[in-house]
Each structure stands twice: as C-alpha cells, then as structure tokens.
Amino acid sequence: MISSVRFHQDACKGCELCIHFCPKGLIQTDTAVLNANGVHPTKITRQEECVACANCAIMCPDGVITVEKF
Amino acid sequence: MAIVYERPKSLNGAPFTYCPGCTHGIITQQVAAAIDELGIVDDTICVGCVGCGGYIAWFMDTDAIYSLHGRAPANATGIKRMNPDKVVFTYQGDGDLASIGTAEIVQAAHRGEKITTIFVNNATYGMTGGQMAPTTLVGQKTTTSPYGRDAAHCGKPIRMCELLSTIDGAAFIQRVAVNTPGNVRKARAAIKRAFQCQIEGKGFALVEVLSACPTNWGKTPAAALDWIASDMIPYYPLGNFKDFQ
Ligand SMILES: Cc1ncc(C[n+]2csc(CCOP(=O)(O)OP(=O)(O)O)c2C)c(N)n1
Ligand code: SF4
Ligand code: SF4
Ligand code: SF4
C-alpha cells in the first residue's frame, strides 16, 4: 500500500464526483451507512490499487477526502 | 507519510451549505488552500457578496464581512485603504459582479485598487432560483428565459475578463475553470498569483472561475461539469489576459 484515502463520511453529500474522477474506479457508494445529510456516503475499495493522484479529493466540493502518500 | 490533499486549514471547519456537487465548494477550498500556501490567514479579510457565494464569509477562518449586492469591491476598497498591510479579497457571483455590481468592479479596477477578486461565473443567479444573468449563454434555458436566452432580445453574454483587461489599473486578470482535476490545479495557481499581485502592490487582480450550478441547470454534478467544457469554455476562453512582472 502506497497511500491512504480517508473519507469524513459525515460531511459527504453524495454528489458522486469522487466516483466520476477516480482514474482507477476505486470509489463506491457505501450503502451500509446513512449519514446525517440523508445520503449514503462514498468509500474507497481496493486501497492497494490507489495511485495517490488525489483527483477524488480535489474534485470533492465538501472537502470530505484526505489523501496521504507513504 | 505526506499529505497529498486535505481540507485546507484556512477554513473554520463549518460544513458548507452549498448544494451537493456545487463547485462553489471546490473554489472555496482552493481560495483557502492558496491562503494556506501563502501563510496569510491571520492577515486576510474576506468580503462576501450576495448570492450563494456569499456564504464563504461563514466558512473562512479569516476576518470576514458581507456586502450589499454588488458592492463588495467598494467595501474592499475602504477596508484595504484603511488597512494597507492586510490582504483583502472579494468573492462574488456573476449576478453580483456582472449585473448589479458592474459599476463597482469596473471602477475598482479603474482606480487600481490593491484588492483581489474571485469572480464565480455559473451563468445564472443561483441563490434566487436560476434566473437569467448577463453571463447566461445564448440559448440557455433559465426560469426567466424558458425558451433559451434570445440574443436579439437580451443581447449576448458579457465577458468580464476581456472587458476588465482593457483597464490600466487591472494588473492581473485570468479565467480558469473547475471542471477537471487539472483545471482545478490551474485555478489554485491563478488564485495564488492574484493574491501575490496584491501583496506586491501591483494593482487590481481578478480571477474568473467557470463554475457549475447543478441545481438550477437541472443536471447531475458530473453532467454539469461536462457542460462547462462543451458550452461555457468555447464562449469564455480560459487563459491569462493580463499579468504583472
Ligand atoms: C439589492 C438586492 N437585489 C436583489 C437581491 C436578491 N438576490 C439575492 S441572491 C441574488 C443573485 C445572486 O446570483 P449570483 O451573483 O450569480 O450568485 P450565485 O447565487 O449564483 O452564487 C439576488 C438577485 C438582493 N439580495 N439584494
Ligand atoms: S487518490 Fe486517485 S486513485 Fe486513489 S482513490 Fe483517489 S482518485 Fe482514486
Ligand atoms: S465528491 Fe465528496 S461529497 Fe461528493 S460523493 Fe464524493 S466524498 Fe461525497
Ligand atoms: S443554487 Fe447553484 S450556485 Fe447555489 S449552492 Fe446550489 S448549486 Fe451552488
């Protein structure tokens, strides 16, 4: 694993721009969670395939995502 | 471990009240990120406008005030002249800046006020429900142009960067967009340079940001970003119109 992608799921509004802009298709809706905004927030799947480009975080209008690189 | 991206520190932590997928949220973060990079959060004063963008005054960890509709450049002028050591910026929508506030922005540029303006062009009046703005594209449907903007009746959309770059007092003018990660990175660089223009005392600086209003455009957030590329950028070309040495 070269990176860590964390979602502050409480702040997510479910706009799905992170899903749209991940070049590796790693982000999905987390249907197990319903947050206070009334949406299923997003989460990363297959962290080990992440290239730490931070496109997801840069395009998130609500600053939900933190990307760190080892 | 190095941070590649995190929510900028110059924000106060309050959740954004913008709609889901509204790129005001991206622009607000990039303004804060530029302030982080310059290390000026304690010396910056934010002048909010009327419109959805005005909420930025609630989100910045700087001092901030609101202005009457379109009058942010006038407030910023007074603040900057009384506090020349502070960094003063306005954040204004297109209804605010290019309609009711046209006189204020033109005269602030004309006087060469040493302020920075972030001009968010989403081709509509967002907060009030999506009426036609001076920046609405020909053919674009809005609540007050249900058949699409008619150029013969309403004229063609105003290009503020082109207009303001003819004014000598304007030292830095650039148009950017936030429709792709690459363009967001360019937007950050332009916003930072617009602050540097003020810090170096060069004159008036403005960055126009092409932005999406998915709610009033009636599009998904991703489709709204596609519309910036397909329809807005061809009419509002991106690039630098004026730079300083
Ligand atoms: C003097 C005055 N006239 C009209 C209004 C109503 N009003 C509130 S927001 C707004 C439009 C804002 O549109 P824009 O500047 O494009 O910003 P956006 O909401 O799209 O970010 C208007 C006309 C007002 N608040 N004050
Ligand atoms: S950092 Fe890049 S590769 Fe990793 S999840 Fe985000 S968009 Fe996908
Ligand atoms: S871009 Fe941000 S707000 Fe939108 S779905 Fe992804 S994490 Fe949630
Ligand atoms: S109405 Fe439009 S500009 Fe205003 S917050 Fe919603 S999407 Fe953004």
mmCIF file of C-alpha atoms and ligand atoms in Angstrom:
data_model
loop_
_atom_site.group_PDB
_atom_site.id
_atom_site.type_symbol
_atom_site.label_atom_id
_atom_site.label_comp_id
_atom_site.label_asym_id
_atom_site.label_seq_id
_atom_site.Cartn_x
_atom_site.Cartn_y
_atom_site.Cartn_z
ATOM 1 C CA MET A 1 0.000 0.000 0.000
ATOM 2 C CA ILE A 2 1.499 3.355 -1.007
ATOM 3 C CA SER A 3 -1.344 5.590 0.086
ATOM 4 C CA SER A 4 -4.210 6.142 2.457
ATOM 5 C CA VAL A 5 -7.538 7.668 1.359
ATOM 6 C CA ARG A 6 -9.864 8.608 4.194
ATOM 7 C CA PHE A 7 -13.480 9.808 3.929
ATOM 8 C CA HIS A 8 -15.065 12.036 6.574
ATOM 9 C CA GLN A 9 -18.365 10.366 5.764
ATOM 10 C CA ASP A 10 -20.489 12.681 7.963
ATOM 11 C CA ALA A 11 -19.761 15.571 5.571
ATOM 12 C CA CYS A 12 -20.483 13.702 2.327
ATOM 13 C CA LYS A 13 -23.441 14.923 0.230
ATOM 14 C CA GLY A 14 -23.432 12.008 -2.186
ATOM 15 C CA CYS A 15 -22.675 14.056 -5.313
ATOM 16 C CA GLU A 16 -20.512 11.202 -6.669
ATOM 17 C CA LEU A 17 -17.886 13.470 -8.262
ATOM 18 C CA CYS A 18 -15.186 11.442 -6.472
ATOM 19 C CA ILE A 19 -16.508 8.273 -8.115
ATOM 20 C CA HIS A 20 -16.552 10.033 -11.502
ATOM 21 C CA PHE A 21 -12.958 11.287 -11.289
ATOM 22 C CA CYS A 22 -11.096 8.289 -9.803
ATOM 23 C CA PRO A 23 -8.991 7.043 -12.740
ATOM 24 C CA LYS A 24 -8.864 3.560 -11.201
ATOM 25 C CA GLY A 25 -12.571 3.213 -10.426
ATOM 26 C CA LEU A 26 -11.877 2.564 -6.751
ATOM 27 C CA ILE A 27 -14.654 4.605 -5.120
ATOM 28 C CA GLN A 28 -18.147 3.330 -4.403
ATOM 29 C CA THR A 29 -21.282 4.295 -2.542
ATOM 30 C CA ASP A 30 -21.272 2.817 0.978
ATOM 31 C CA THR A 31 -24.842 1.504 1.177
ATOM 32 C CA ALA A 32 -24.246 0.238 4.724
ATOM 33 C CA VAL A 33 -24.084 3.836 6.017
ATOM 34 C CA LEU A 34 -26.713 6.589 6.004
ATOM 35 C CA ASN A 35 -25.317 9.896 7.261
ATOM 36 C CA ALA A 36 -26.960 12.970 8.794
ATOM 37 C CA ASN A 37 -27.210 14.572 5.323
ATOM 38 C CA GLY A 38 -29.528 11.691 4.467
ATOM 39 C CA VAL A 39 -27.247 10.150 1.858
ATOM 40 C CA HIS A 40 -25.165 7.025 1.506
ATOM 41 C CA PRO A 41 -21.631 8.420 1.609
ATOM 42 C CA THR A 42 -18.790 7.114 -0.529
ATOM 43 C CA LYS A 43 -15.822 4.939 0.422
ATOM 44 C CA ILE A 44 -12.670 3.538 -1.156
ATOM 45 C CA THR A 45 -12.457 -0.089 -2.205
ATOM 46 C CA ARG A 46 -9.152 -1.851 -3.056
ATOM 47 C CA GLN A 47 -6.933 0.730 -1.316
ATOM 48 C CA GLU A 48 -3.868 -1.170 -2.557
ATOM 49 C CA GLU A 49 -4.637 -0.109 -6.164
ATOM 50 C CA CYS A 50 -4.777 3.614 -5.332
ATOM 51 C CA VAL A 51 -2.096 5.732 -7.051
ATOM 52 C CA ALA A 52 -2.477 8.707 -4.662
ATOM 53 C CA CYS A 53 -3.338 11.110 -7.503
ATOM 54 C CA ALA A 54 -5.814 12.905 -5.170
ATOM 55 C CA ASN A 55 -8.210 13.596 -8.052
ATOM 56 C CA CYS A 56 -11.056 12.383 -5.831
ATOM 57 C CA ALA A 57 -10.147 14.802 -3.038
ATOM 58 C CA ILE A 58 -9.523 17.797 -5.331
ATOM 59 C CA MET A 59 -12.923 17.350 -7.008
ATOM 60 C CA CYS A 60 -14.855 16.825 -3.746
ATOM 61 C CA PRO A 61 -16.804 20.068 -3.200
ATOM 62 C CA ASP A 62 -17.137 19.348 0.507
ATOM 63 C CA GLY A 63 -13.566 18.508 1.498
ATOM 64 C CA VAL A 64 -14.564 15.039 2.626
ATOM 65 C CA ILE A 65 -11.442 13.217 1.425
ATOM 66 C CA THR A 66 -7.883 13.215 2.779
ATOM 67 C CA VAL A 67 -5.191 11.561 0.648
ATOM 68 C CA GLU A 68 -1.808 10.644 2.124
ATOM 69 C CA LYS A 69 1.165 9.061 0.393
ATOM 70 C CA PHE A 70 3.824 6.937 2.047
ATOM 71 C CA MET B 1 3.658 9.958 5.141
ATOM 72 C CA ALA B 2 2.960 13.113 3.115
ATOM 73 C CA ILE B 3 -0.409 14.738 2.715
ATOM 74 C CA VAL B 4 -1.390 14.984 -0.961
ATOM 75 C CA TYR B 5 -4.747 16.663 -0.263
ATOM 76 C CA GLU B 6 -6.688 17.582 2.835
ATOM 77 C CA ARG B 7 -9.386 20.128 3.650
ATOM 78 C CA PRO B 8 -7.480 23.453 3.818
ATOM 79 C CA LYS B 9 -6.596 24.858 7.236
ATOM 80 C CA SER B 10 -7.790 28.386 6.421
ATOM 81 C CA LEU B 11 -11.377 27.105 6.618
ATOM 82 C CA ASN B 12 -13.033 27.224 10.029
ATOM 83 C CA GLY B 13 -14.497 23.710 9.821
ATOM 84 C CA ALA B 14 -18.146 24.658 9.381
ATOM 85 C CA PRO B 15 -19.897 22.386 6.867
ATOM 86 C CA PHE B 16 -20.527 24.062 3.515
ATOM 87 C CA THR B 17 -24.164 24.954 2.883
ATOM 88 C CA TYR B 18 -23.768 24.737 -0.902
ATOM 89 C CA CYS B 19 -25.891 22.168 -2.777
ATOM 90 C CA PRO B 20 -24.475 18.670 -3.439
ATOM 91 C CA GLY B 21 -21.950 18.867 -6.287
ATOM 92 C CA CYS B 22 -21.867 22.687 -6.324
ATOM 93 C CA THR B 23 -18.401 23.808 -7.407
ATOM 94 C CA HIS B 24 -18.566 26.846 -5.118
ATOM 95 C CA GLY B 25 -17.278 24.202 -2.655
ATOM 96 C CA ILE B 26 -14.235 23.442 -4.819
ATOM 97 C CA ILE B 27 -13.471 27.132 -5.366
ATOM 98 C CA THR B 28 -13.888 27.990 -1.678
ATOM 99 C CA GLN B 29 -11.376 25.254 -0.825
ATOM 100 C CA GLN B 30 -8.911 26.443 -3.466
ATOM 101 C CA VAL B 31 -9.077 30.016 -2.148
ATOM 102 C CA ALA B 32 -8.373 28.667 1.348
ATOM 103 C CA ALA B 33 -5.582 26.439 0.017
ATOM 104 C CA ALA B 34 -3.899 29.427 -1.663
ATOM 105 C CA ILE B 35 -4.137 31.336 1.643
ATOM 106 C CA ASP B 36 -2.610 28.305 3.404
ATOM 107 C CA GLU B 37 0.279 28.189 0.929
ATOM 108 C CA LEU B 38 0.987 31.908 1.354
ATOM 109 C CA GLY B 39 0.663 31.672 5.157
ATOM 110 C CA ILE B 40 -1.548 34.774 5.324
ATOM 111 C CA VAL B 41 -4.654 33.524 7.128
ATOM 112 C CA ASP B 42 -4.230 35.954 10.057
ATOM 113 C CA ASP B 43 -3.726 38.906 7.699
ATOM 114 C CA THR B 44 -6.557 38.242 5.263
ATOM 115 C CA ILE B 45 -10.016 39.814 5.176
ATOM 116 C CA CYS B 46 -12.784 38.165 3.155
ATOM 117 C CA VAL B 47 -15.530 40.352 1.679
ATOM 118 C CA GLY B 48 -18.572 38.227 0.869
ATOM 119 C CA CYS B 49 -21.278 39.154 -1.612
ATOM 120 C CA VAL B 50 -24.991 38.471 -2.002
ATOM 121 C CA GLY B 51 -25.712 35.075 -3.525
ATOM 122 C CA CYS B 52 -24.690 31.504 -2.759
ATOM 123 C CA GLY B 53 -21.046 32.569 -2.897
ATOM 124 C CA GLY B 54 -21.648 34.962 -0.025
ATOM 125 C CA TYR B 55 -21.646 32.002 2.328
ATOM 126 C CA ILE B 56 -17.853 31.923 2.004
ATOM 127 C CA ALA B 57 -17.809 34.525 4.767
ATOM 128 C CA TRP B 58 -19.142 31.816 7.123
ATOM 129 C CA PHE B 59 -16.518 29.269 6.131
ATOM 130 C CA MET B 60 -13.208 31.170 6.137
ATOM 131 C CA ASP B 61 -11.043 31.251 9.232
ATOM 132 C CA THR B 62 -10.165 34.862 8.330
ATOM 133 C CA ASP B 63 -11.974 38.038 9.322
ATOM 134 C CA ALA B 64 -14.959 38.448 7.036
ATOM 135 C CA ILE B 65 -17.874 40.753 6.280
ATOM 136 C CA TYR B 66 -20.834 40.737 3.927
ATOM 137 C CA SER B 67 -21.619 43.427 1.411
ATOM 138 C CA LEU B 68 -24.798 44.626 -0.189
ATOM 139 C CA HIS B 69 -25.457 43.087 -3.608
ATOM 140 C CA GLY B 70 -22.613 44.004 -5.981
ATOM 141 C CA ARG B 71 -20.906 46.356 -3.528
ATOM 142 C CA ALA B 72 -18.107 44.067 -2.327
ATOM 143 C CA PRO B 73 -15.403 45.964 -4.297
ATOM 144 C CA ALA B 74 -16.499 49.221 -2.638
ATOM 145 C CA ASN B 75 -16.306 47.659 0.844
ATOM 146 C CA ALA B 76 -12.972 46.050 -0.017
ATOM 147 C CA THR B 77 -11.659 49.431 -1.190
ATOM 148 C CA GLY B 78 -12.417 51.030 2.157
ATOM 149 C CA ILE B 79 -11.009 48.117 4.153
ATOM 150 C CA LYS B 80 -7.795 47.952 2.110
ATOM 151 C CA ARG B 81 -7.192 51.708 2.161
ATOM 152 C CA MET B 82 -7.548 51.799 5.953
ATOM 153 C CA ASN B 83 -5.511 48.579 6.404
ATOM 154 C CA PRO B 84 -2.930 48.575 3.603
ATOM 155 C CA ASP B 85 -0.963 45.804 5.326
ATOM 156 C CA LYS B 86 -3.904 43.364 5.111
ATOM 157 C CA VAL B 87 -4.783 41.111 2.183
ATOM 158 C CA VAL B 88 -8.374 41.863 1.146
ATOM 159 C CA PHE B 89 -10.382 39.765 -1.265
ATOM 160 C CA THR B 90 -13.923 39.754 -2.608
ATOM 161 C CA TYR B 91 -15.753 36.583 -3.646
ATOM 162 C CA GLN B 92 -18.627 37.373 -5.994
ATOM 163 C CA GLY B 93 -21.085 35.572 -8.248
ATOM 164 C CA ASP B 94 -21.899 36.633 -11.786
ATOM 165 C CA GLY B 95 -25.273 38.110 -10.902
ATOM 166 C CA ASP B 96 -23.494 40.081 -8.195
ATOM 167 C CA LEU B 97 -20.398 41.212 -10.135
ATOM 168 C CA ALA B 98 -21.563 41.378 -13.761
ATOM 169 C CA SER B 99 -25.040 42.840 -13.238
ATOM 170 C CA ILE B 100 -25.919 44.922 -10.167
ATOM 171 C CA GLY B 101 -22.219 45.378 -9.301
ATOM 172 C CA THR B 102 -20.782 46.229 -12.727
ATOM 173 C CA ALA B 103 -20.077 49.846 -11.794
ATOM 174 C CA GLU B 104 -18.247 48.861 -8.592
ATOM 175 C CA ILE B 105 -15.966 46.287 -10.215
ATOM 176 C CA VAL B 106 -15.127 48.485 -13.221
ATOM 177 C CA GLN B 107 -14.333 51.474 -11.008
ATOM 178 C CA ALA B 108 -12.304 49.410 -8.523
ATOM 179 C CA ALA B 109 -10.186 48.179 -11.444
ATOM 180 C CA HIS B 110 -10.024 51.693 -12.888
ATOM 181 C CA ARG B 111 -8.722 53.075 -9.589
ATOM 182 C CA GLY B 112 -6.209 50.227 -9.467
ATOM 183 C CA GLU B 113 -7.394 49.172 -6.011
ATOM 184 C CA LYS B 114 -4.945 46.722 -4.495
ATOM 185 C CA ILE B 115 -7.554 44.052 -3.858
ATOM 186 C CA THR B 116 -8.142 40.533 -5.189
ATOM 187 C CA THR B 117 -11.473 39.450 -6.642
ATOM 188 C CA ILE B 118 -12.617 35.857 -7.106
ATOM 189 C CA PHE B 119 -15.430 36.019 -9.657
ATOM 190 C CA VAL B 120 -17.538 32.860 -9.811
ATOM 191 C CA ASN B 121 -19.330 32.625 -13.158
ATOM 192 C CA ASN B 122 -22.034 29.937 -13.149
ATOM 193 C CA ALA B 123 -24.097 31.577 -15.918
ATOM 194 C CA THR B 124 -27.119 32.060 -13.663
ATOM 195 C CA TYR B 125 -28.489 33.635 -10.480
ATOM 196 C CA GLY B 126 -28.071 30.581 -8.263
ATOM 197 C CA MET B 127 -29.466 31.582 -4.893
ATOM 198 C CA THR B 128 -32.740 33.045 -6.150
ATOM 199 C CA GLY B 129 -33.666 30.027 -8.245
ATOM 200 C CA GLY B 130 -31.840 30.196 -11.555
ATOM 201 C CA GLN B 131 -32.840 33.410 -13.331
ATOM 202 C CA MET B 132 -31.012 34.680 -16.436
ATOM 203 C CA ALA B 133 -27.794 36.570 -15.678
ATOM 204 C CA PRO B 134 -25.745 38.803 -18.008
ATOM 205 C CA THR B 135 -23.444 35.769 -18.328
ATOM 206 C CA THR B 136 -26.212 33.308 -19.319
ATOM 207 C CA LEU B 137 -25.321 31.729 -22.673
ATOM 208 C CA VAL B 138 -27.390 32.346 -25.801
ATOM 209 C CA GLY B 139 -29.988 29.577 -25.938
ATOM 210 C CA GLN B 140 -29.559 28.647 -22.260
ATOM 211 C CA LYS B 141 -32.880 27.959 -20.549
ATOM 212 C CA THR B 142 -33.438 29.647 -17.200
ATOM 213 C CA THR B 143 -36.543 30.463 -15.168
ATOM 214 C CA THR B 144 -36.694 33.900 -16.847
ATOM 215 C CA SER B 145 -35.675 32.652 -20.310
ATOM 216 C CA PRO B 146 -37.740 29.444 -20.570
ATOM 217 C CA TYR B 147 -37.212 29.261 -24.336
ATOM 218 C CA GLY B 148 -33.490 29.974 -24.028
ATOM 219 C CA ARG B 149 -31.684 33.321 -23.957
ATOM 220 C CA ASP B 150 -32.602 35.248 -27.095
ATOM 221 C CA ALA B 151 -29.678 37.404 -28.275
ATOM 222 C CA ALA B 152 -31.953 39.715 -30.286
ATOM 223 C CA HIS B 153 -33.997 40.493 -27.160
ATOM 224 C CA CYS B 154 -31.390 40.260 -24.362
ATOM 225 C CA GLY B 155 -28.020 40.745 -26.040
ATOM 226 C CA LYS B 156 -25.113 38.343 -25.837
ATOM 227 C CA PRO B 157 -23.353 37.343 -22.616
ATOM 228 C CA ILE B 158 -20.804 39.732 -21.144
ATOM 229 C CA ARG B 159 -17.151 38.665 -20.941
ATOM 230 C CA MET B 160 -15.797 40.362 -17.825
ATOM 231 C CA CYS B 161 -12.128 39.339 -18.167
ATOM 232 C CA GLU B 162 -11.930 40.770 -21.668
ATOM 233 C CA LEU B 163 -13.656 43.970 -20.534
ATOM 234 C CA LEU B 164 -11.577 44.488 -17.381
ATOM 235 C CA SER B 165 -8.266 43.708 -19.060
ATOM 236 C CA THR B 166 -8.632 46.907 -21.136
ATOM 237 C CA ILE B 167 -8.320 48.931 -17.897
ATOM 238 C CA ASP B 168 -4.810 50.101 -16.965
ATOM 239 C CA GLY B 169 -5.361 49.706 -13.203
ATOM 240 C CA ALA B 170 -6.003 45.980 -13.613
ATOM 241 C CA ALA B 171 -2.664 44.201 -13.087
ATOM 242 C CA PHE B 172 -3.719 40.550 -13.157
ATOM 243 C CA ILE B 173 -6.709 39.042 -14.976
ATOM 244 C CA GLN B 174 -7.173 35.331 -15.639
ATOM 245 C CA ARG B 175 -10.048 32.984 -16.470
ATOM 246 C CA VAL B 176 -9.973 29.417 -15.151
ATOM 247 C CA ALA B 177 -12.496 26.572 -14.721
ATOM 248 C CA VAL B 178 -13.020 23.873 -12.099
ATOM 249 C CA ASN B 179 -14.415 21.139 -14.350
ATOM 250 C CA THR B 180 -11.432 18.740 -14.150
ATOM 251 C CA PRO B 181 -8.688 17.997 -11.597
ATOM 252 C CA GLY B 182 -6.110 19.585 -13.925
ATOM 253 C CA ASN B 183 -8.149 22.757 -14.285
ATOM 254 C CA VAL B 184 -8.687 22.945 -10.512
ATOM 255 C CA ARG B 185 -4.890 22.839 -10.052
ATOM 256 C CA LYS B 186 -4.535 25.698 -12.563
ATOM 257 C CA ALA B 187 -7.268 27.610 -10.734
ATOM 258 C CA ARG B 188 -5.328 27.282 -7.465
ATOM 259 C CA ALA B 189 -2.169 28.670 -9.117
ATOM 260 C CA ALA B 190 -4.090 31.621 -10.613
ATOM 261 C CA ILE B 191 -5.771 32.437 -7.280
ATOM 262 C CA LYS B 192 -2.389 32.345 -5.534
ATOM 263 C CA ARG B 193 -0.883 34.670 -8.132
ATOM 264 C CA ALA B 194 -3.837 37.051 -7.765
ATOM 265 C CA PHE B 195 -3.049 37.265 -4.033
ATOM 266 C CA GLN B 196 0.650 37.773 -4.816
ATOM 267 C CA CYS B 197 -0.304 40.645 -7.136
ATOM 268 C CA GLN B 198 -1.933 42.394 -4.183
ATOM 269 C CA ILE B 199 0.862 41.533 -1.724
ATOM 270 C CA GLU B 200 3.422 43.046 -4.120
ATOM 271 C CA GLY B 201 1.237 46.152 -4.520
ATOM 272 C CA LYS B 202 0.891 45.819 -8.297
ATOM 273 C CA GLY B 203 -2.788 46.758 -8.608
ATOM 274 C CA PHE B 204 -6.199 45.187 -9.072
ATOM 275 C CA ALA B 205 -6.338 41.402 -9.573
ATOM 276 C CA LEU B 206 -9.256 39.222 -10.683
ATOM 277 C CA VAL B 207 -9.687 35.518 -11.328
ATOM 278 C CA GLU B 208 -12.876 34.459 -13.113
ATOM 279 C CA VAL B 209 -13.776 30.858 -12.331
ATOM 280 C CA LEU B 210 -16.229 28.983 -14.565
ATOM 281 C CA SER B 211 -18.376 27.094 -12.077
ATOM 282 C CA ALA B 212 -21.326 24.700 -12.086
ATOM 283 C CA CYS B 213 -24.786 25.213 -10.588
ATOM 284 C CA PRO B 214 -26.153 21.674 -10.968
ATOM 285 C CA THR B 215 -29.351 22.536 -9.062
ATOM 286 C CA ASN B 216 -30.516 25.309 -11.359
ATOM 287 C CA TRP B 217 -29.012 23.872 -14.530
ATOM 288 C CA GLY B 218 -31.070 20.721 -13.879
ATOM 289 C CA LYS B 219 -28.073 18.463 -14.362
ATOM 290 C CA THR B 220 -26.225 15.890 -12.298
ATOM 291 C CA PRO B 221 -22.973 17.250 -10.839
ATOM 292 C CA ALA B 222 -20.878 15.269 -13.375
ATOM 293 C CA ALA B 223 -23.062 16.340 -16.335
ATOM 294 C CA ALA B 224 -22.835 19.961 -15.165
ATOM 295 C CA LEU B 225 -19.025 19.769 -15.338
ATOM 296 C CA ASP B 226 -19.304 18.348 -18.871
ATOM 297 C CA TRP B 227 -21.463 21.355 -19.811
ATOM 298 C CA ILE B 228 -18.716 23.732 -18.644
ATOM 299 C CA ALA B 229 -16.395 22.047 -21.161
ATOM 300 C CA SER B 230 -18.886 21.731 -24.026
ATOM 301 C CA ASP B 231 -20.737 25.044 -23.773
ATOM 302 C CA MET B 232 -19.087 27.536 -21.412
ATOM 303 C CA ILE B 233 -15.390 27.288 -22.278
ATOM 304 C CA PRO B 234 -15.931 27.793 -26.048
ATOM 305 C CA TYR B 235 -17.628 31.147 -25.282
ATOM 306 C CA TYR B 236 -15.469 32.053 -22.264
ATOM 307 C CA PRO B 237 -11.931 31.045 -23.294
ATOM 308 C CA LEU B 238 -9.597 30.101 -20.471
ATOM 309 C CA GLY B 239 -6.264 31.820 -20.093
ATOM 310 C CA ASN B 240 -4.348 34.784 -18.777
ATOM 311 C CA PHE B 241 -5.436 38.176 -20.046
ATOM 312 C CA LYS B 242 -3.050 40.303 -18.015
ATOM 313 C CA ASP B 243 -0.042 39.559 -15.812
ATOM 314 C CA PHE B 244 2.481 41.578 -13.802
ATOM 315 C CA GLN B 245 6.278 41.375 -13.659
HETATM 316 C C1 LIG C 1 -30.212 44.731 -3.803
HETATM 317 C C2 LIG C 1 -30.646 43.296 -3.936
HETATM 318 N N1 LIG C 1 -31.298 42.903 -5.056
HETATM 319 C C3 LIG C 1 -31.679 41.617 -5.216
HETATM 320 C C4 LIG C 1 -31.390 40.689 -4.252
HETATM 321 C C5 LIG C 1 -31.818 39.237 -4.435
HETATM 322 N N2 LIG C 1 -30.723 38.321 -4.740
HETATM 323 C C6 LIG C 1 -30.180 37.513 -3.792
HETATM 324 S S1 LIG C 1 -29.025 36.478 -4.400
HETATM 325 C C7 LIG C 1 -29.241 37.102 -5.963
HETATM 326 C C8 LIG C 1 -28.500 36.564 -7.162
HETATM 327 C C9 LIG C 1 -27.159 36.003 -6.901
HETATM 328 O O1 LIG C 1 -26.657 35.417 -8.056
HETATM 329 P P1 LIG C 1 -25.108 35.302 -8.336
HETATM 330 O O2 LIG C 1 -24.420 36.562 -8.018
HETATM 331 O O3 LIG C 1 -24.929 34.794 -9.730
HETATM 332 O O4 LIG C 1 -24.569 34.239 -7.282
HETATM 333 P P2 LIG C 1 -24.860 32.682 -7.093
HETATM 334 O O5 LIG C 1 -26.029 32.579 -6.162
HETATM 335 O O6 LIG C 1 -25.120 32.091 -8.449
HETATM 336 O O7 LIG C 1 -23.597 32.172 -6.470
HETATM 337 C C10 LIG C 1 -30.217 38.087 -5.983
HETATM 338 C C11 LIG C 1 -30.659 38.800 -7.202
HETATM 339 C C12 LIG C 1 -30.711 41.145 -3.079
HETATM 340 N N3 LIG C 1 -30.382 40.301 -2.083
HETATM 341 N N4 LIG C 1 -30.338 42.443 -2.967
HETATM 342 S S1 SF4 C 2 -6.239 9.148 -4.896
HETATM 343 FE FE1 SF4 C 2 -6.635 8.828 -7.111
HETATM 344 S S2 SF4 C 2 -6.517 6.597 -7.388
HETATM 345 FE FE2 SF4 C 2 -6.714 6.966 -5.165
HETATM 346 S S3 SF4 C 2 -8.905 6.805 -4.752
HETATM 347 FE FE3 SF4 C 2 -8.465 8.988 -5.135
HETATM 348 S S4 SF4 C 2 -8.831 9.296 -7.319
HETATM 349 FE FE4 SF4 C 2 -8.693 7.072 -6.987
HETATM 350 S S1 SF4 C 3 -17.208 14.117 -4.016
HETATM 351 FE FE1 SF4 C 3 -17.256 14.403 -1.778
HETATM 352 S S2 SF4 C 3 -19.390 14.945 -1.279
HETATM 353 FE FE2 SF4 C 3 -19.371 14.094 -3.362
HETATM 354 S S3 SF4 C 3 -19.809 11.917 -3.069
HETATM 355 FE FE3 SF4 C 3 -17.572 12.087 -3.091
HETATM 356 S S4 SF4 C 3 -16.977 12.354 -0.942
HETATM 357 FE FE4 SF4 C 3 -19.190 12.697 -1.056
HETATM 358 S S1 SF4 C 4 -28.132 27.062 -6.117
HETATM 359 FE FE1 SF4 C 4 -26.464 26.630 -7.559
HETATM 360 S S2 SF4 C 4 -24.810 28.071 -7.017
HETATM 361 FE FE2 SF4 C 4 -26.241 27.983 -5.276
HETATM 362 S S3 SF4 C 4 -25.386 26.419 -3.878
HETATM 363 FE FE3 SF4 C 4 -26.919 25.408 -5.212
HETATM 364 S S4 SF4 C 4 -25.731 24.608 -6.954
HETATM 365 FE FE4 SF4 C 4 -24.456 26.134 -5.911
#
